[in-house]
Amino acid sequence: CTAFHVVVPVHTNFQEDIPTINQHEVLIKIHAVSLNYRDLLIINNKYPFSLKDNIVPYSDGAGEIVEVGDQVIGFKKGDRVISNFDPTHLYGPSQSCLIKIPDHLSYEQAASLVCTGTTTWNALHGNNRLLPGQTVLLQGTGGVSLTGLMLAKAGGCTTIITSSDDEKLKQVKDKYGADYTINYKKQPNWDEEVLKITNGEGVDIILENGGAATIGKSLNSIKMGGIIACIGFLGAALKPENPDVALLALGKSCIVRGIIIGSREQTEQLMNLVDQKKLEPPVHKVFNFDPTSVKEAYRYLESQTHMGKICIKID
């Protein structure tokens, strides 16, 4: 048998033999993958880290175990699983990087939680636990922000979300239950609006996706002792006047925390909550797995017209 891949950056098809597993491994048939902004950077040769030749895109997949090594414990043929982004980031009781998928989730929904879900869970719960009654600020309407909105609402929090598109803001309020929305193009001093909403106190947690372009206003929007989870760098290319992050953070006595996905334990905690509350991850659109559709998926990601995650169905 052979496995079929679409590879970058040479944009060609590639086939290789399906590997033989050892006694501690499983073989997984991938049914769906979800796209991240990182995938767009890779295919456009703008990813800031080195890559191997013929790298297969997509880190976020969900599938079914089709073969099990004779020393594997806790998993069996037919189990629906995702994998932690970094197989070595394991702290906690389990010895495996695999996490079982709740029964109510589709493969596309599960794939959307691999990086996006774990990143968001880490941002909200990885330092100090998110508490009911707290206020969370989310930037944009992509996968991280909408997943963060879902988790924050499930945790009993007040949510504020920003976007430059009034129609998207209406949808996140009507469909996903955002409490407050801010159009940052119409209100460029959106930090002042955040302070107005919170009676001058600021928010408890910010999912910071903008990078250098927004960190200054985020520091103005955060409550004393709050947490800013730095996740993205979408605005880095704008080269705004660099704010004095150290001084601003000192003035708010806040934590500015870098987030790179999270551990297997955090992914399992996320999946437990999703299972208990039967949460539905925000999948915006699903594409087929063929050369034309895959290109369309990347173009759709690049257009930034989506809300939530873009997925590709493999089977």
mmCIF file of N, CA and C in Angstrom, residues 60-176:
data_model
loop_
_atom_site.group_PDB
_atom_site.id
_atom_site.type_symbol
_atom_site.label_atom_id
_atom_site.label_comp_id
_atom_site.label_asym_id
_atom_site.label_seq_id
_atom_site.Cartn_x
_atom_site.Cartn_y
_atom_site.Cartn_z
ATOM 1 N N ASP A 60 -2.984 19.593 12.123
ATOM 2 C CA ASP A 60 -4.208 19.336 12.876
ATOM 3 C C ASP A 60 -5.084 18.343 12.138
ATOM 4 N N GLY A 61 -5.075 17.106 12.582
ATOM 5 C CA GLY A 61 -5.867 16.081 11.920
ATOM 6 C C GLY A 61 -6.626 15.226 12.913
ATOM 7 N N ALA A 62 -7.673 14.583 12.427
ATOM 8 C CA ALA A 62 -8.455 13.644 13.231
ATOM 9 C C ALA A 62 -8.688 12.399 12.394
ATOM 10 N N GLY A 63 -8.610 11.247 13.039
ATOM 11 C CA GLY A 63 -8.762 10.024 12.274
ATOM 12 C C GLY A 63 -9.103 8.826 13.127
ATOM 13 N N GLU A 64 -8.966 7.662 12.511
ATOM 14 C CA GLU A 64 -9.364 6.395 13.113
ATOM 15 C C GLU A 64 -8.155 5.463 13.172
ATOM 16 N N ILE A 65 -7.967 4.823 14.308
ATOM 17 C CA ILE A 65 -6.882 3.847 14.443
ATOM 18 C C ILE A 65 -7.229 2.601 13.628
ATOM 19 N N VAL A 66 -6.334 2.237 12.703
ATOM 20 C CA VAL A 66 -6.587 1.074 11.844
ATOM 21 C C VAL A 66 -5.641 -0.086 12.145
ATOM 22 N N GLU A 67 -4.597 0.179 12.923
ATOM 23 C CA GLU A 67 -3.670 -0.893 13.300
ATOM 24 C C GLU A 67 -3.041 -0.533 14.638
ATOM 25 N N VAL A 68 -2.849 -1.533 15.501
ATOM 26 C CA VAL A 68 -2.373 -1.289 16.866
ATOM 27 C C VAL A 68 -1.215 -2.229 17.178
ATOM 28 N N GLY A 69 -0.110 -1.661 17.690
ATOM 29 C CA GLY A 69 1.004 -2.481 18.142
ATOM 30 C C GLY A 69 0.631 -3.310 19.356
ATOM 31 N N ASP A 70 1.283 -4.473 19.529
ATOM 32 C CA ASP A 70 0.851 -5.400 20.579
ATOM 33 C C ASP A 70 1.192 -4.935 21.991
ATOM 34 N N GLN A 71 1.963 -3.841 22.139
ATOM 35 C CA GLN A 71 2.282 -3.309 23.463
ATOM 36 C C GLN A 71 1.540 -1.998 23.762
ATOM 37 N N VAL A 72 0.648 -1.603 22.886
ATOM 38 C CA VAL A 72 -0.115 -0.364 23.094
ATOM 39 C C VAL A 72 -1.192 -0.595 24.148
ATOM 40 N N ILE A 73 -1.291 0.346 25.091
ATOM 41 C CA ILE A 73 -2.277 0.267 26.169
ATOM 42 C C ILE A 73 -3.237 1.453 26.059
ATOM 43 N N GLY A 74 -4.512 1.198 26.182
ATOM 44 C CA GLY A 74 -5.498 2.273 26.252
ATOM 45 C C GLY A 74 -6.135 2.639 24.927
ATOM 46 N N PHE A 75 -5.650 2.069 23.831
ATOM 47 C CA PHE A 75 -6.228 2.362 22.519
ATOM 48 C C PHE A 75 -6.430 1.062 21.752
ATOM 49 N N LYS A 76 -7.438 1.044 20.907
ATOM 50 C CA LYS A 76 -7.753 -0.154 20.125
ATOM 51 C C LYS A 76 -8.124 0.234 18.706
ATOM 52 N N LYS A 77 -8.124 -0.741 17.831
ATOM 53 C CA LYS A 77 -8.530 -0.521 16.448
ATOM 54 C C LYS A 77 -9.958 0.018 16.419
ATOM 55 N N GLY A 78 -10.173 1.065 15.620
ATOM 56 C CA GLY A 78 -11.490 1.675 15.526
ATOM 57 C C GLY A 78 -11.676 2.905 16.379
ATOM 58 N N ASP A 79 -10.766 3.168 17.339
ATOM 59 C CA ASP A 79 -10.869 4.380 18.155
ATOM 60 C C ASP A 79 -10.704 5.623 17.286
ATOM 61 N N ARG A 80 -11.526 6.632 17.530
ATOM 62 C CA ARG A 80 -11.410 7.931 16.845
ATOM 63 C C ARG A 80 -10.530 8.830 17.704
ATOM 64 N N VAL A 81 -9.472 9.386 17.100
ATOM 65 C CA VAL A 81 -8.469 10.095 17.894
ATOM 66 C C VAL A 81 -7.964 11.343 17.179
ATOM 67 N N ILE A 82 -7.394 12.241 17.988
ATOM 68 C CA ILE A 82 -6.521 13.300 17.502
ATOM 69 C C ILE A 82 -5.181 13.108 18.185
ATOM 70 N N SER A 83 -4.171 13.835 17.726
ATOM 71 C CA SER A 83 -2.852 13.790 18.348
ATOM 72 C C SER A 83 -2.506 15.160 18.893
ATOM 73 N N ASN A 84 -1.766 15.186 19.990
ATOM 74 C CA ASN A 84 -1.249 16.459 20.476
ATOM 75 C C ASN A 84 -0.276 17.025 19.450
ATOM 76 N N PHE A 85 -0.227 18.359 19.333
ATOM 77 C CA PHE A 85 0.636 19.009 18.344
ATOM 78 C C PHE A 85 2.086 18.574 18.502
ATOM 79 N N ASP A 86 2.605 18.611 19.710
ATOM 80 C CA ASP A 86 3.977 18.192 19.993
ATOM 81 C C ASP A 86 3.921 16.879 20.764
ATOM 82 N N PRO A 87 4.272 15.753 20.128
ATOM 83 C CA PRO A 87 4.164 14.457 20.803
ATOM 84 C C PRO A 87 5.006 14.331 22.067
ATOM 85 N N THR A 88 5.999 15.214 22.253
ATOM 86 C CA THR A 88 6.850 15.129 23.447
ATOM 87 C C THR A 88 6.341 16.005 24.586
ATOM 88 N N HIS A 89 5.288 16.793 24.340
ATOM 89 C CA HIS A 89 4.746 17.696 25.370
ATOM 90 C C HIS A 89 3.637 16.943 26.097
ATOM 91 N N LEU A 90 4.031 16.120 27.062
ATOM 92 C CA LEU A 90 3.111 15.116 27.591
ATOM 93 C C LEU A 90 2.726 15.266 29.053
ATOM 94 N N TYR A 91 3.272 16.248 29.803
ATOM 95 C CA TYR A 91 3.169 16.144 31.252
ATOM 96 C C TYR A 91 1.761 15.797 31.699
ATOM 97 N N GLY A 92 1.704 15.017 32.767
ATOM 98 C CA GLY A 92 0.432 14.468 33.214
ATOM 99 C C GLY A 92 0.518 12.955 33.263
ATOM 100 N N PRO A 93 -0.582 12.286 33.522
ATOM 101 C CA PRO A 93 -0.545 10.852 33.796
ATOM 102 C C PRO A 93 -0.382 9.954 32.580
ATOM 103 N N SER A 94 -0.752 10.409 31.387
ATOM 104 C CA SER A 94 -0.774 9.510 30.239
ATOM 105 C C SER A 94 0.595 9.374 29.588
ATOM 106 N N GLN A 95 0.817 8.244 28.962
ATOM 107 C CA GLN A 95 2.070 7.981 28.265
ATOM 108 C C GLN A 95 1.914 8.106 26.753
ATOM 109 N N SER A 96 0.806 8.598 26.301
ATOM 110 C CA SER A 96 0.544 8.656 24.864
ATOM 111 C C SER A 96 0.196 10.064 24.437
ATOM 112 N N CYS A 97 0.520 10.386 23.181
ATOM 113 C CA CYS A 97 0.153 11.708 22.659
ATOM 114 C C CYS A 97 -1.228 11.700 22.024
ATOM 115 N N LEU A 98 -1.917 10.562 22.007
ATOM 116 C CA LEU A 98 -3.242 10.484 21.399
ATOM 117 C C LEU A 98 -4.335 10.812 22.407
ATOM 118 N N ILE A 99 -5.413 11.412 21.915
ATOM 119 C CA ILE A 99 -6.568 11.747 22.738
ATOM 120 C C ILE A 99 -7.811 11.279 21.999
ATOM 121 N N LYS A 100 -8.703 10.596 22.701
ATOM 122 C CA LYS A 100 -9.917 10.098 22.063
ATOM 123 C C LYS A 100 -10.890 11.242 21.794
ATOM 124 N N ILE A 101 -11.629 11.109 20.704
ATOM 125 C CA ILE A 101 -12.582 12.127 20.270
ATOM 126 C C ILE A 101 -13.948 11.848 20.895
ATOM 127 N N PRO A 102 -14.597 12.862 21.488
ATOM 128 C CA PRO A 102 -15.968 12.668 21.974
ATOM 129 C C PRO A 102 -16.894 12.192 20.855
ATOM 130 N N ASP A 103 -17.840 11.349 21.206
ATOM 131 C CA ASP A 103 -18.700 10.718 20.202
ATOM 132 C C ASP A 103 -19.501 11.719 19.382
ATOM 133 N N HIS A 104 -19.869 12.859 19.983
ATOM 134 C CA HIS A 104 -20.770 13.779 19.274
ATOM 135 C C HIS A 104 -20.054 14.646 18.240
ATOM 136 N N LEU A 105 -18.706 14.614 18.224
ATOM 137 C CA LEU A 105 -17.959 15.454 17.290
ATOM 138 C C LEU A 105 -17.721 14.742 15.963
ATOM 139 N N SER A 106 -17.810 15.485 14.870
ATOM 140 C CA SER A 106 -17.373 14.978 13.575
ATOM 141 C C SER A 106 -15.847 15.016 13.523
ATOM 142 N N TYR A 107 -15.266 14.344 12.527
ATOM 143 C CA TYR A 107 -13.811 14.406 12.370
ATOM 144 C C TYR A 107 -13.362 15.836 12.090
ATOM 145 N N GLU A 108 -14.157 16.584 11.333
ATOM 146 C CA GLU A 108 -13.793 17.969 11.030
ATOM 147 C C GLU A 108 -13.779 18.815 12.298
ATOM 148 N N GLN A 109 -14.782 18.655 13.145
ATOM 149 C CA GLN A 109 -14.820 19.404 14.400
ATOM 150 C C GLN A 109 -13.651 19.025 15.300
ATOM 151 N N ALA A 110 -13.351 17.743 15.368
ATOM 152 C CA ALA A 110 -12.235 17.296 16.204
ATOM 153 C C ALA A 110 -10.908 17.828 15.685
ATOM 154 N N ALA A 111 -10.724 17.801 14.358
ATOM 155 C CA ALA A 111 -9.479 18.313 13.778
ATOM 156 C C ALA A 111 -9.298 19.792 14.080
ATOM 157 N N SER A 112 -10.391 20.521 14.203
ATOM 158 C CA SER A 112 -10.298 21.960 14.461
ATOM 159 C C SER A 112 -9.813 22.273 15.865
ATOM 160 N N LEU A 113 -9.760 21.266 16.738
ATOM 161 C CA LEU A 113 -9.366 21.498 18.130
ATOM 162 C C LEU A 113 -7.905 21.168 18.413
ATOM 163 N N VAL A 114 -7.188 20.577 17.451
ATOM 164 C CA VAL A 114 -5.831 20.093 17.737
ATOM 165 C C VAL A 114 -4.921 21.231 18.181
ATOM 166 N N CYS A 115 -4.707 22.217 17.332
ATOM 167 C CA CYS A 115 -3.905 23.385 17.723
ATOM 168 C C CYS A 115 -4.778 24.495 18.291
ATOM 169 N N THR A 116 -5.834 24.835 17.572
ATOM 170 C CA THR A 116 -6.678 25.957 17.979
ATOM 171 C C THR A 116 -7.294 25.733 19.351
ATOM 172 N N GLY A 117 -7.877 24.566 19.557
ATOM 173 C CA GLY A 117 -8.533 24.291 20.832
ATOM 174 C C GLY A 117 -7.567 24.239 21.991
ATOM 175 N N THR A 118 -6.452 23.524 21.802
ATOM 176 C CA THR A 118 -5.476 23.404 22.885
ATOM 177 C C THR A 118 -4.823 24.743 23.184
ATOM 178 N N THR A 119 -4.513 25.513 22.141
ATOM 179 C CA THR A 119 -3.959 26.852 22.338
ATOM 180 C C THR A 119 -4.906 27.709 23.170
ATOM 181 N N THR A 120 -6.175 27.676 22.817
ATOM 182 C CA THR A 120 -7.166 28.488 23.521
ATOM 183 C C THR A 120 -7.337 28.020 24.955
ATOM 184 N N TRP A 121 -7.390 26.713 25.155
ATOM 185 C CA TRP A 121 -7.505 26.180 26.521
ATOM 186 C C TRP A 121 -6.301 26.598 27.359
ATOM 187 N N ASN A 122 -5.118 26.495 26.786
ATOM 188 C CA ASN A 122 -3.894 26.895 27.482
ATOM 189 C C ASN A 122 -3.955 28.376 27.845
ATOM 190 N N ALA A 123 -4.440 29.204 26.912
ATOM 191 C CA ALA A 123 -4.530 30.642 27.163
ATOM 192 C C ALA A 123 -5.491 30.962 28.298
ATOM 193 N N LEU A 124 -6.596 30.229 28.370
ATOM 194 C CA LEU A 124 -7.626 30.520 29.366
ATOM 195 C C LEU A 124 -7.401 29.813 30.696
ATOM 196 N N HIS A 125 -6.736 28.665 30.672
ATOM 197 C CA HIS A 125 -6.620 27.848 31.882
ATOM 198 C C HIS A 125 -5.189 27.472 32.256
ATOM 199 N N GLY A 126 -4.218 27.764 31.393
ATOM 200 C CA GLY A 126 -2.873 27.239 31.612
ATOM 201 C C GLY A 126 -2.078 27.915 32.702
ATOM 202 N N ASN A 127 -2.446 29.131 33.088
ATOM 203 C CA ASN A 127 -1.711 29.835 34.146
ATOM 204 C C ASN A 127 -2.575 29.924 35.391
ATOM 205 N N ASN A 128 -3.608 30.730 35.343
ATOM 206 C CA ASN A 128 -4.635 30.759 36.379
ATOM 207 C C ASN A 128 -5.940 30.300 35.751
ATOM 208 N N ARG A 129 -6.681 29.486 36.460
ATOM 209 C CA ARG A 129 -7.910 28.945 35.908
ATOM 210 C C ARG A 129 -8.933 30.039 35.629
ATOM 211 N N LEU A 130 -9.576 29.934 34.489
ATOM 212 C CA LEU A 130 -10.671 30.835 34.146
ATOM 213 C C LEU A 130 -11.811 30.644 35.139
ATOM 214 N N LEU A 131 -12.371 31.756 35.631
ATOM 215 C CA LEU A 131 -13.417 31.685 36.652
ATOM 216 C C LEU A 131 -14.715 32.301 36.144
ATOM 217 N N PRO A 132 -15.859 31.769 36.572
ATOM 218 C CA PRO A 132 -17.140 32.377 36.203
ATOM 219 C C PRO A 132 -17.187 33.835 36.641
ATOM 220 N N GLY A 133 -17.768 34.678 35.800
ATOM 221 C CA GLY A 133 -17.878 36.088 36.125
ATOM 222 C C GLY A 133 -16.741 36.940 35.611
ATOM 223 N N GLN A 134 -15.654 36.314 35.157
ATOM 224 C CA GLN A 134 -14.546 37.079 34.596
ATOM 225 C C GLN A 134 -14.910 37.576 33.192
ATOM 226 N N THR A 135 -14.138 38.543 32.713
ATOM 227 C CA THR A 135 -14.361 39.107 31.382
ATOM 228 C C THR A 135 -13.181 38.778 30.480
ATOM 229 N N VAL A 136 -13.478 38.288 29.280
ATOM 230 C CA VAL A 136 -12.456 37.860 28.323
ATOM 231 C C VAL A 136 -12.590 38.690 27.050
ATOM 232 N N LEU A 137 -11.462 39.231 26.576
ATOM 233 C CA LEU A 137 -11.412 39.967 25.314
ATOM 234 C C LEU A 137 -10.781 39.088 24.247
ATOM 235 N N LEU A 138 -11.449 38.978 23.101
ATOM 236 C CA LEU A 138 -10.983 38.138 21.999
ATOM 237 C C LEU A 138 -10.834 38.997 20.758
ATOM 238 N N GLN A 139 -9.689 38.863 20.075
ATOM 239 C CA GLN A 139 -9.395 39.702 18.915
ATOM 240 C C GLN A 139 -9.654 38.939 17.616
ATOM 241 N N GLY A 140 -10.579 39.454 16.804
ATOM 242 C CA GLY A 140 -10.858 38.839 15.520
ATOM 243 C C GLY A 140 -11.921 37.757 15.610
ATOM 244 N N THR A 141 -12.239 37.167 14.449
ATOM 245 C CA THR A 141 -13.282 36.146 14.373
ATOM 246 C C THR A 141 -12.768 34.857 13.738
ATOM 247 N N GLY A 142 -11.470 34.597 13.873
ATOM 248 C CA GLY A 142 -10.892 33.353 13.381
ATOM 249 C C GLY A 142 -11.120 32.214 14.355
ATOM 250 N N GLY A 143 -10.451 31.093 14.087
ATOM 251 C CA GLY A 143 -10.667 29.891 14.882
ATOM 252 C C GLY A 143 -10.338 30.050 16.349
ATOM 253 N N VAL A 144 -9.205 30.690 16.660
ATOM 254 C CA VAL A 144 -8.806 30.856 18.057
ATOM 255 C C VAL A 144 -9.826 31.704 18.805
ATOM 256 N N SER A 145 -10.234 32.812 18.221
ATOM 257 C CA SER A 145 -11.163 33.711 18.906
ATOM 258 C C SER A 145 -12.532 33.072 19.104
ATOM 259 N N LEU A 146 -13.064 32.393 18.084
ATOM 260 C CA LEU A 146 -14.384 31.791 18.231
ATOM 261 C C LEU A 146 -14.351 30.578 19.151
ATOM 262 N N THR A 147 -13.254 29.822 19.130
ATOM 263 C CA THR A 147 -13.119 28.725 20.086
ATOM 264 C C THR A 147 -12.983 29.282 21.496
ATOM 265 N N GLY A 148 -12.216 30.370 21.634
ATOM 266 C CA GLY A 148 -12.111 31.034 22.932
ATOM 267 C C GLY A 148 -13.450 31.550 23.411
ATOM 268 N N LEU A 149 -14.245 32.091 22.496
ATOM 269 C CA LEU A 149 -15.586 32.555 22.841
ATOM 270 C C LEU A 149 -16.442 31.396 23.341
ATOM 271 N N MET A 150 -16.388 30.272 22.649
ATOM 272 C CA MET A 150 -17.146 29.085 23.053
ATOM 273 C C MET A 150 -16.754 28.627 24.455
ATOM 274 N N LEU A 151 -15.445 28.554 24.723
ATOM 275 C CA LEU A 151 -14.971 28.081 26.021
ATOM 276 C C LEU A 151 -15.256 29.088 27.125
ATOM 277 N N ALA A 152 -15.101 30.376 26.824
ATOM 278 C CA ALA A 152 -15.358 31.406 27.834
ATOM 279 C C ALA A 152 -16.837 31.426 28.217
ATOM 280 N N LYS A 153 -17.727 31.311 27.230
ATOM 281 C CA LYS A 153 -19.158 31.277 27.530
ATOM 282 C C LYS A 153 -19.510 30.024 28.323
ATOM 283 N N ALA A 154 -18.882 28.894 27.977
ATOM 284 C CA ALA A 154 -19.125 27.659 28.722
ATOM 285 C C ALA A 154 -18.658 27.783 30.166
ATOM 286 N N GLY A 155 -17.657 28.646 30.404
ATOM 287 C CA GLY A 155 -17.141 28.862 31.750
ATOM 288 C C GLY A 155 -17.856 29.961 32.516
ATOM 289 N N GLY A 156 -18.918 30.523 31.955
ATOM 290 C CA GLY A 156 -19.688 31.531 32.661
ATOM 291 C C GLY A 156 -19.081 32.915 32.648
ATOM 292 N N CYS A 157 -18.328 33.242 31.605
ATOM 293 C CA CYS A 157 -17.635 34.533 31.526
ATOM 294 C C CYS A 157 -18.368 35.512 30.609
ATOM 295 N N THR A 158 -18.089 36.797 30.819
ATOM 296 C CA THR A 158 -18.531 37.851 29.911
ATOM 297 C C THR A 158 -17.504 37.977 28.796
ATOM 298 N N THR A 159 -17.961 38.133 27.561
ATOM 299 C CA THR A 159 -17.045 38.139 26.421
ATOM 300 C C THR A 159 -17.177 39.421 25.608
ATOM 301 N N ILE A 160 -16.021 39.904 25.145
ATOM 302 C CA ILE A 160 -15.936 41.046 24.239
ATOM 303 C C ILE A 160 -15.121 40.596 23.036
ATOM 304 N N ILE A 161 -15.613 40.837 21.830
ATOM 305 C CA ILE A 161 -14.881 40.397 20.643
ATOM 306 C C ILE A 161 -14.752 41.556 19.660
ATOM 307 N N THR A 162 -13.600 41.643 19.001
ATOM 308 C CA THR A 162 -13.336 42.728 18.057
ATOM 309 C C THR A 162 -13.250 42.195 16.628
ATOM 310 N N SER A 163 -13.603 43.041 15.675
ATOM 311 C CA SER A 163 -13.477 42.718 14.253
ATOM 312 C C SER A 163 -13.600 44.018 13.476
ATOM 313 N N SER A 164 -13.215 43.990 12.204
ATOM 314 C CA SER A 164 -13.393 45.154 11.335
ATOM 315 C C SER A 164 -14.645 45.033 10.478
ATOM 316 N N ASP A 165 -15.429 43.971 10.695
ATOM 317 C CA ASP A 165 -16.570 43.659 9.840
ATOM 318 C C ASP A 165 -17.845 43.605 10.682
ATOM 319 N N ASP A 166 -18.770 44.530 10.434
ATOM 320 C CA ASP A 166 -20.013 44.576 11.209
ATOM 321 C C ASP A 166 -20.856 43.316 11.040
ATOM 322 N N GLU A 167 -20.859 42.740 9.838
ATOM 323 C CA GLU A 167 -21.650 41.536 9.607
ATOM 324 C C GLU A 167 -21.107 40.368 10.429
ATOM 325 N N LYS A 168 -19.778 40.245 10.492
ATOM 326 C CA LYS A 168 -19.187 39.194 11.319
ATOM 327 C C LYS A 168 -19.518 39.416 12.792
ATOM 328 N N LEU A 169 -19.461 40.667 13.226
ATOM 329 C CA LEU A 169 -19.775 40.965 14.623
ATOM 330 C C LEU A 169 -21.229 40.624 14.942
ATOM 331 N N LYS A 170 -22.116 40.867 13.995
ATOM 332 C CA LYS A 170 -23.519 40.501 14.203
ATOM 333 C C LYS A 170 -23.662 38.992 14.330
ATOM 334 N N GLN A 171 -22.927 38.248 13.500
ATOM 335 C CA GLN A 171 -23.006 36.787 13.549
ATOM 336 C C GLN A 171 -22.460 36.230 14.855
ATOM 337 N N VAL A 172 -21.333 36.782 15.336
ATOM 338 C CA VAL A 172 -20.771 36.231 16.576
ATOM 339 C C VAL A 172 -21.673 36.536 17.767
ATOM 340 N N LYS A 173 -22.434 37.598 17.673
ATOM 341 C CA LYS A 173 -23.378 37.913 18.748
ATOM 342 C C LYS A 173 -24.624 37.031 18.648
ATOM 343 N N ASP A 174 -25.169 36.905 17.438
ATOM 344 C CA ASP A 174 -26.407 36.149 17.252
ATOM 345 C C ASP A 174 -26.186 34.641 17.328
ATOM 346 N N LYS A 175 -25.099 34.157 16.713
ATOM 347 C CA LYS A 175 -24.888 32.710 16.608
ATOM 348 C C LYS A 175 -24.066 32.144 17.758
ATOM 349 N N TYR A 176 -23.057 32.906 18.220
ATOM 350 C CA TYR A 176 -22.140 32.371 19.227
ATOM 351 C C TYR A 176 -22.288 33.018 20.602
#
